[in-house]
Coordinates of C-alpha atoms in Angstrom, one line a residue:
M169 CA 105.6 69.1 98.7
E170 CA 104.1 66.7 96.2
N171 CA 102.1 68.1 93.3
Q172 CA 98.8 67.2 94.9
E173 CA 99.8 69.1 98.1
I174 CA 100.7 72.1 96.0
K175 CA 97.3 72.1 94.4
N176 CA 95.7 72.1 97.8
S177 CA 97.9 74.7 99.4
R178 CA 96.2 77.6 101.0
A179 CA 98.0 80.8 101.4
V180 CA 97.8 84.2 103.1
L181 CA 98.7 87.1 100.8
V182 CA 100.4 90.1 102.4
A183 CA 101.0 93.6 101.1
L184 CA 102.3 96.9 102.3
C185 CA 100.3 100.0 101.5
H186 CA 102.3 103.3 102.0
N187 CA 99.3 105.6 102.1
S188 CA 95.5 105.6 101.6
A189 CA 95.9 106.9 98.1
D190 CA 97.7 103.7 97.1
M191 CA 95.1 101.4 98.5
V192 CA 93.3 100.8 95.1
E193 CA 96.6 100.0 93.4
T194 CA 97.5 97.7 96.3
E195 CA 94.2 95.8 96.0
K196 CA 94.7 95.4 92.2
S197 CA 98.2 94.1 92.7
L198 CA 96.9 91.6 95.2
D199 CA 94.2 90.6 92.7
E200 CA 97.0 89.8 90.3
L201 CA 99.0 87.9 92.9
T202 CA 95.8 85.8 93.5
R203 CA 95.8 84.9 89.8
L204 CA 99.5 84.0 90.0
L205 CA 98.9 81.7 93.0
D206 CA 96.0 80.1 91.1
T207 CA 98.3 79.4 88.1
A208 CA 100.8 77.9 90.5
G209 CA 98.1 75.5 91.9
G210 CA 97.3 77.2 95.2
D211 CA 94.3 79.0 96.8
V212 CA 94.0 82.2 98.7
F213 CA 92.7 81.8 102.3
A214 CA 93.1 85.5 103.3
R215 CA 94.6 88.8 102.3
L216 CA 96.4 91.0 104.8
I217 CA 97.3 94.7 104.1
Q218 CA 99.5 96.8 106.4
N219 CA 99.2 100.5 106.2
K220 CA 102.7 101.7 106.9
D221 CA 104.8 104.5 105.5
T222 CA 108.0 102.5 105.4
P223 CA 108.6 98.8 105.6
D224 CA 109.9 97.3 108.8
V225 CA 113.6 96.4 108.3
R226 CA 113.2 93.0 110.0
T227 CA 109.7 91.8 108.9
V228 CA 108.4 94.4 106.4
I229 CA 105.1 94.6 108.3
G230 CA 104.9 95.8 111.9
S231 CA 105.0 93.5 115.0
G232 CA 101.3 93.8 115.5
K233 CA 100.5 92.6 111.9
V234 CA 103.1 89.8 112.3
K235 CA 101.2 88.7 115.4
E236 CA 97.9 88.9 113.5
L237 CA 99.4 86.9 110.6
K238 CA 100.6 84.2 113.0
E239 CA 97.2 83.8 114.5
I240 CA 95.6 83.4 111.1
C241 CA 98.2 80.8 110.1
V242 CA 98.2 78.8 113.3
G243 CA 94.4 78.9 113.7
N244 CA 93.7 77.8 110.2
E245 CA 96.7 75.5 109.5
I246 CA 98.1 77.7 106.8
D247 CA 101.5 76.7 105.6
L248 CA 102.3 79.4 103.0
V249 CA 102.6 83.2 103.2
I250 CA 103.2 85.2 100.1
F251 CA 104.4 88.8 100.1
D252 CA 103.5 91.1 97.2
G253 CA 107.0 92.4 96.8
D254 CA 110.6 91.3 97.1
L255 CA 111.9 90.1 100.5
S256 CA 115.5 90.0 101.7
P257 CA 117.0 86.8 103.0
S258 CA 117.0 88.1 106.6
Q259 CA 113.3 89.2 106.3
I260 CA 112.3 85.7 105.1
R261 CA 114.2 84.1 107.9
N262 CA 112.8 86.5 110.6
L263 CA 109.2 86.1 109.3
E264 CA 109.5 82.3 109.3
D265 CA 110.9 82.3 112.8
E266 CA 108.0 84.4 114.0
L267 CA 105.3 82.3 112.1
D268 CA 106.4 79.0 113.6
G269 CA 106.3 76.7 110.6
A270 CA 104.7 78.6 107.7
S271 CA 106.9 79.0 104.6
V272 CA 107.4 82.6 103.4
I273 CA 108.0 83.5 99.8
D274 CA 107.7 86.7 97.8
R275 CA 106.2 87.7 94.5
S276 CA 109.3 87.0 92.4
M277 CA 109.7 83.5 93.9
L278 CA 106.1 82.8 93.0
I279 CA 106.7 83.9 89.4
L280 CA 109.8 81.8 89.2
D281 CA 107.8 78.8 90.3
I282 CA 105.3 79.4 87.5
F283 CA 108.1 79.7 85.0
A284 CA 109.5 76.4 86.2
L285 CA 106.1 74.8 85.9
H286 CA 105.7 76.0 82.3
A287 CA 109.2 75.8 80.9
T288 CA 109.3 73.0 78.2
T289 CA 112.4 73.6 76.1
G290 CA 115.9 72.9 77.3
E291 CA 116.8 76.5 77.1
G292 CA 113.7 77.6 79.1
K293 CA 114.5 75.1 81.9
L294 CA 118.1 76.3 82.0
Q295 CA 116.9 79.9 82.2
V296 CA 114.5 79.1 85.1
E297 CA 117.2 77.2 87.0
L298 CA 119.7 80.0 86.7
A299 CA 117.2 82.6 87.7
Q300 CA 116.1 80.5 90.7
L301 CA 119.7 80.0 91.8
K302 CA 120.6 83.6 91.6
Y303 CA 117.5 84.9 93.3
T304 CA 116.0 82.1 95.4
A305 CA 118.9 80.2 96.9
P306 CA 120.4 83.1 98.9
R307 CA 117.0 83.6 100.4
L308 CA 116.9 80.0 101.7
I309 CA 120.3 79.9 103.4
G310 CA 120.4 80.1 107.2
K311 CA 117.3 78.1 107.9
G312 CA 119.3 75.3 109.5
N313 CA 118.6 72.9 106.6
E314 CA 120.5 75.2 104.2
L315 CA 119.0 74.6 100.7
S316 CA 116.7 71.7 101.7
R317 CA 113.6 73.8 100.9
L318 CA 114.4 73.4 97.2
G319 CA 112.8 69.9 97.4
G320 CA 109.5 71.2 96.0
G321 CA 106.5 73.4 96.7
I322 CA 105.2 76.7 95.4
G323 CA 108.0 79.1 95.0
T324 CA 110.6 76.4 95.2
R325 CA 110.1 73.9 92.5
G326 CA 112.3 73.9 89.4
P327 CA 114.1 71.7 86.9
G328 CA 117.4 72.1 88.7
E329 CA 116.4 71.4 92.3
T330 CA 117.8 67.9 92.5
K331 CA 121.3 69.2 91.4
L332 CA 121.5 71.8 94.2
E333 CA 123.7 71.1 97.2
S334 CA 124.2 73.1 100.4
D335 CA 127.8 73.8 99.6
K336 CA 128.0 77.4 98.2
R337 CA 131.0 76.6 96.1
H338 CA 129.0 74.0 94.3
M339 CA 126.2 76.5 93.8
K340 CA 128.6 79.0 92.2
R341 CA 130.0 76.3 89.9
R342 CA 126.4 75.4 88.9
I343 CA 125.6 79.0 88.1
A344 CA 128.8 79.3 86.0
A345 CA 128.0 76.1 84.2
L346 CA 124.4 77.3 83.4
E347 CA 125.7 80.6 82.2
A348 CA 128.1 78.8 79.9
E349 CA 125.4 76.6 78.5
L350 CA 123.1 79.5 77.9
E351 CA 125.9 81.4 76.2
V352 CA 126.2 78.6 73.7
L353 CA 122.5 78.5 73.1
E354 CA 122.4 82.3 72.7
K355 CA 125.1 82.0 70.0
N356 CA 123.0 79.3 68.3
R357 CA 120.0 81.6 68.6
M358 CA 122.0 84.5 67.0
T359 CA 123.0 82.2 64.2
M360 CA 119.3 81.4 63.6
R361 CA 118.5 85.1 63.6
A362 CA 121.2 85.8 61.1
S363 CA 119.9 83.1 58.9
R364 CA 116.4 84.7 59.1
D365 CA 117.9 88.0 58.3
R366 CA 119.6 86.6 55.2
S367 CA 116.3 85.1 54.1
G368 CA 114.8 88.6 54.0
I369 CA 111.6 87.4 55.6
P370 CA 110.2 90.2 57.8
K371 CA 109.8 89.3 61.5
V372 CA 106.7 90.2 63.5
A373 CA 106.8 89.7 67.3
I374 CA 103.5 89.3 69.2
V375 CA 104.0 90.9 72.6
G376 CA 101.8 92.0 75.5
Y377 CA 100.7 91.4 79.0
T378 CA 100.4 87.8 80.2
N379 CA 97.1 86.1 79.3
A380 CA 96.2 88.8 76.7
G381 CA 95.7 86.1 74.1
K382 CA 99.1 86.0 72.2
S383 CA 99.2 82.2 71.8
T384 CA 95.5 82.1 70.8
L385 CA 96.3 84.7 68.0
L386 CA 99.3 82.7 66.8
N387 CA 97.2 79.5 66.7
R388 CA 94.4 81.3 64.9
L389 CA 96.8 82.6 62.2
T390 CA 99.1 79.6 61.8
D391 CA 97.6 76.5 63.4
A392 CA 100.7 76.5 65.6
G393 CA 99.0 74.2 68.2
I394 CA 100.6 75.8 71.2
L395 CA 99.1 75.8 74.6
A396 CA 96.5 78.6 75.1
E397 CA 95.0 78.6 78.6
D398 CA 93.2 81.2 80.7
K399 CA 96.2 81.3 83.0
L400 CA 99.1 83.7 83.7
F401 CA 102.3 82.7 81.9
A402 CA 100.7 79.7 80.1
T403 CA 103.4 80.2 77.4
L404 CA 107.0 80.7 78.4
D405 CA 109.1 79.5 75.5
P406 CA 108.9 81.5 72.2
T407 CA 107.3 79.9 69.2
T408 CA 107.9 81.1 65.6
R409 CA 105.8 80.2 62.6
K410 CA 105.7 81.4 58.9
Y411 CA 102.6 83.1 57.6
S412 CA 101.7 84.3 54.1
L413 CA 100.2 87.8 53.8
P414 CA 97.5 88.6 51.2
S415 CA 100.2 90.1 49.0
G416 CA 101.9 86.8 48.9
E417 CA 104.9 87.8 51.0
N418 CA 105.8 85.6 53.9
I419 CA 106.4 86.9 57.5
L420 CA 107.7 85.1 60.6
L421 CA 105.3 85.4 63.5
T422 CA 106.8 84.9 67.0
D423 CA 104.8 84.4 70.2
T424 CA 106.7 85.7 73.2
V425 CA 106.6 85.4 77.0
G426 CA 104.1 87.7 78.6
F427 CA 104.8 90.8 80.7
I428 CA 103.5 91.6 84.2
R429 CA 103.5 94.3 86.8
K430 CA 106.7 94.3 88.9
L431 CA 108.4 92.0 86.4
P432 CA 111.7 91.3 88.4
H433 CA 114.8 92.8 86.8
H434 CA 116.6 89.5 87.2
L435 CA 113.9 87.7 85.2
V436 CA 114.3 90.2 82.4
K437 CA 118.0 89.5 82.4
A438 CA 117.6 85.8 82.6
F439 CA 115.2 85.6 79.8
K440 CA 116.9 88.3 77.7
S441 CA 117.3 85.9 74.7
T442 CA 113.6 85.2 74.7
L443 CA 112.6 88.8 75.2
D444 CA 115.0 89.9 72.4
E445 CA 112.5 88.5 69.9
A446 CA 110.8 91.9 70.3
V447 CA 114.1 93.7 69.9
Y448 CA 115.0 92.0 66.6
A449 CA 111.4 92.2 65.2
D450 CA 110.6 94.4 62.2
I451 CA 107.0 95.0 63.5
L452 CA 105.5 94.6 66.9
V453 CA 101.9 93.4 67.5
V454 CA 101.0 94.5 71.0
L455 CA 98.1 92.7 72.5
A456 CA 95.8 93.9 75.2
D457 CA 92.8 92.1 76.8
V458 CA 90.2 94.9 76.2
S459 CA 87.7 93.1 78.3
D460 CA 89.8 93.4 81.4
E461 CA 89.2 96.7 83.3
E462 CA 92.9 96.7 84.1
Y463 CA 94.0 96.7 80.4
P464 CA 95.0 100.4 80.3
A465 CA 97.5 99.8 83.2
Q466 CA 98.6 96.6 81.6
L467 CA 99.2 98.3 78.3
R468 CA 101.2 100.9 80.1
V469 CA 103.4 98.2 81.7
T470 CA 103.9 96.6 78.3
R471 CA 105.1 99.9 76.8
E472 CA 107.4 100.5 79.7
I473 CA 109.1 97.1 79.4
L474 CA 109.4 97.5 75.6
G475 CA 111.1 100.8 76.3
E476 CA 113.5 99.1 78.7
L477 CA 114.3 96.5 76.1
G478 CA 115.0 99.2 73.5
A479 CA 112.1 98.2 71.2
A480 CA 109.7 101.0 71.8
D481 CA 110.3 102.8 68.5
K482 CA 109.4 100.0 66.1
P483 CA 106.4 100.0 63.8
T484 CA 103.6 98.8 66.1
V485 CA 100.0 97.6 65.8
Y486 CA 97.9 97.7 69.0
V487 CA 95.5 94.8 69.0
F488 CA 92.6 95.0 71.4
N489 CA 91.7 91.4 71.9
K490 CA 88.7 89.6 73.5
C491 CA 86.3 92.3 72.2
D492 CA 83.7 89.6 72.1
R493 CA 83.6 89.8 75.9
G494 CA 83.0 93.6 75.9
V495 CA 85.2 96.7 76.1
A496 CA 86.1 97.7 79.7
A497 CA 87.4 101.2 78.8
P498 CA 87.4 103.3 75.6
V499 CA 90.3 102.5 73.3
A500 CA 90.7 106.2 72.5
S501 CA 91.8 106.8 76.1
V502 CA 94.9 104.6 75.8
I503 CA 96.3 105.3 72.3
N504 CA 96.8 108.2 69.9
T505 CA 94.1 107.3 67.4
D506 CA 95.5 109.7 64.8
S507 CA 99.0 108.2 64.6
E508 CA 98.9 104.7 66.1
H509 CA 97.6 101.6 64.2
H510 CA 95.1 99.6 66.1
V511 CA 92.6 96.7 65.6
M512 CA 89.7 95.4 67.6
L513 CA 89.4 91.6 67.3
S514 CA 88.7 88.3 69.0
A515 CA 91.5 85.8 68.4
K516 CA 89.3 83.1 69.8
E517 CA 86.3 83.8 67.5
G518 CA 88.3 85.1 64.5
D519 CA 86.5 88.5 64.3
G520 CA 88.8 91.2 63.1
V521 CA 91.7 88.9 62.2
E522 CA 91.5 89.7 58.5
T523 CA 91.7 93.4 59.3
L524 CA 94.9 92.8 61.3
V525 CA 96.5 90.8 58.5
E526 CA 95.6 93.5 55.9
L527 CA 97.1 96.2 58.2
L528 CA 100.3 94.2 58.7
D529 CA 100.6 93.8 54.9
R530 CA 100.1 97.6 54.4
I531 CA 102.6 98.6 57.1
L532 CA 105.2 96.1 55.8
H533 CA 105.1 97.8 52.4
E534 CA 104.7 101.4 53.3
G535 CA 107.3 103.4 51.4
K536 CA 108.7 100.3 49.7
T537 CA 109.3 99.7 46.0
R538 CA 110.5 96.8 43.9
A539 CA 114.0 97.4 42.4
V540 CA 116.5 95.5 40.3
F541 CA 120.1 95.6 41.2
V542 CA 123.1 94.4 39.1
I543 CA 126.0 93.6 41.4
P544 CA 129.4 92.8 40.0
N545 CA 130.7 89.4 41.1
A546 CA 133.7 91.1 42.7
E547 CA 131.3 93.1 44.9
Q548 CA 129.0 90.4 46.1
G549 CA 129.2 91.7 49.7
A550 CA 126.5 94.2 48.6
L551 CA 124.2 91.1 48.2
S552 CA 124.5 90.5 51.9
T553 CA 123.3 94.1 52.5
L554 CA 120.1 93.3 50.5
Y555 CA 119.5 90.0 52.4
K556 CA 119.9 91.8 55.7
N557 CA 117.9 94.9 54.9
A558 CA 115.4 94.0 52.2
T559 CA 113.1 91.3 50.9
V560 CA 115.0 89.5 48.2
E561 CA 112.6 88.0 45.6
D562 CA 114.9 86.7 42.9
V563 CA 118.6 86.2 42.3
E564 CA 120.2 85.4 39.0
Y565 CA 123.9 84.6 38.8
G566 CA 125.6 85.6 35.6
A567 CA 129.2 85.4 34.2
T568 CA 130.2 88.8 35.5
A569 CA 127.4 90.0 37.8
V570 CA 124.4 89.0 40.0
T571 CA 121.0 90.4 39.1
V572 CA 118.8 90.8 42.2
T573 CA 115.1 91.7 42.4
A574 CA 114.2 93.0 45.9
I575 CA 111.6 95.0 47.8
V576 CA 113.4 97.9 49.4
D577 CA 112.7 101.0 51.4
A578 CA 114.2 104.4 50.5
K579 CA 117.1 104.0 52.8
V580 CA 118.3 100.7 51.4
R581 CA 117.7 101.9 47.8
G582 CA 119.9 104.9 48.6
M583 CA 122.6 102.6 50.0
M584 CA 122.4 100.4 46.8
K585 CA 122.0 103.2 44.2
K586 CA 125.2 102.4 42.3
Y587 CA 123.7 99.0 41.4
D588 CA 120.1 100.2 40.8
I589 CA 119.0 99.8 37.2
C590 CA 115.3 100.7 37.7
P591 CA 114.3 104.3 38.2
P592 CA 112.3 104.7 41.5
K593 CA 108.5 104.6 41.0
K594 CA 106.3 107.3 42.5
E595 CA 103.7 104.8 43.7
E596 CA 104.4 102.7 46.7
Y597 CA 104.8 99.0 46.3

């Protein structure tokens, strides 16, 4: 499909509902699938829900619903059907055989399409291509034209499509080559992270559900100038900017890829280096669109994914964004107000941003003190410990020793006590 055809594509969305109690959640998931399709450039013609305890092995939905779906597609010249869940290669093949011409994709393929649309860096494009090859290509084999469907269209576009061949051996070689390229880029990223660690500048990752306003917040704070649209996954590649807190200390703020319901495991794996920005951060800023009635569920998804990444125990500030549009549900119902930091703000209008900045400054320095360490030249490995675990303010090299002034917490101060020449102060830094 050409891009203009993609924009004009009409699709039928299909979901399986296991019981009546799940109907509300099924409708909400289809609402989100509608927004995903809109982001990809298509329009919803109809939604079809099958009430069925277990999915049909051949076609997910029952034969009666398949017939109804075919009548909708043929009668209205619909060329795209999207299932709100993952399909096996045989299910896609069986459904397309039954539907006489309509293409069938699943939720993951649609998300991959959006990722391909929004990837701008070389690494992002490689990650998308690898994810598409590993997930999409096996689902396209056996259609007679082998991988010919990778020529374009919602659920099939991507930066590596022109490189694909029908030969499976070539596909495997391409996957191996992509993995090798990404491994090199990952090593470069780790080198950059190590450099940031040595600089002693604290790292703050802005995370949250897609379209919560992460890019808008980073633009508000740093004039980063990154794309901020009212679309899902408008930002895919991470952006890092330096920011000076009121105390004068610098931090590194990173905007990250958004989370979403049913985020496919293979996508988490493919974008591990991007998502690891949250893992390596010193503080997390978790954004939620408080004007969206679904924000409590979205916040729950965000917490679950952070847990899967191993980043759930970091110091966290919950930012309830877009409060200028109204609050859909009480904040007290989704966080522990006694122990969890939170801020109400509007990144677009700027309201509450100063409160967030002051809170970050306070959290960063909780329990920290300024200390001076004298490290003998023969033991300068201890200096690396400070660069890695503290904020180094000043270094003076002498004939026999290095004198270092740094902001440290109790743990690091204990580690460095043999070099510490300043008694600990009772007051916090």
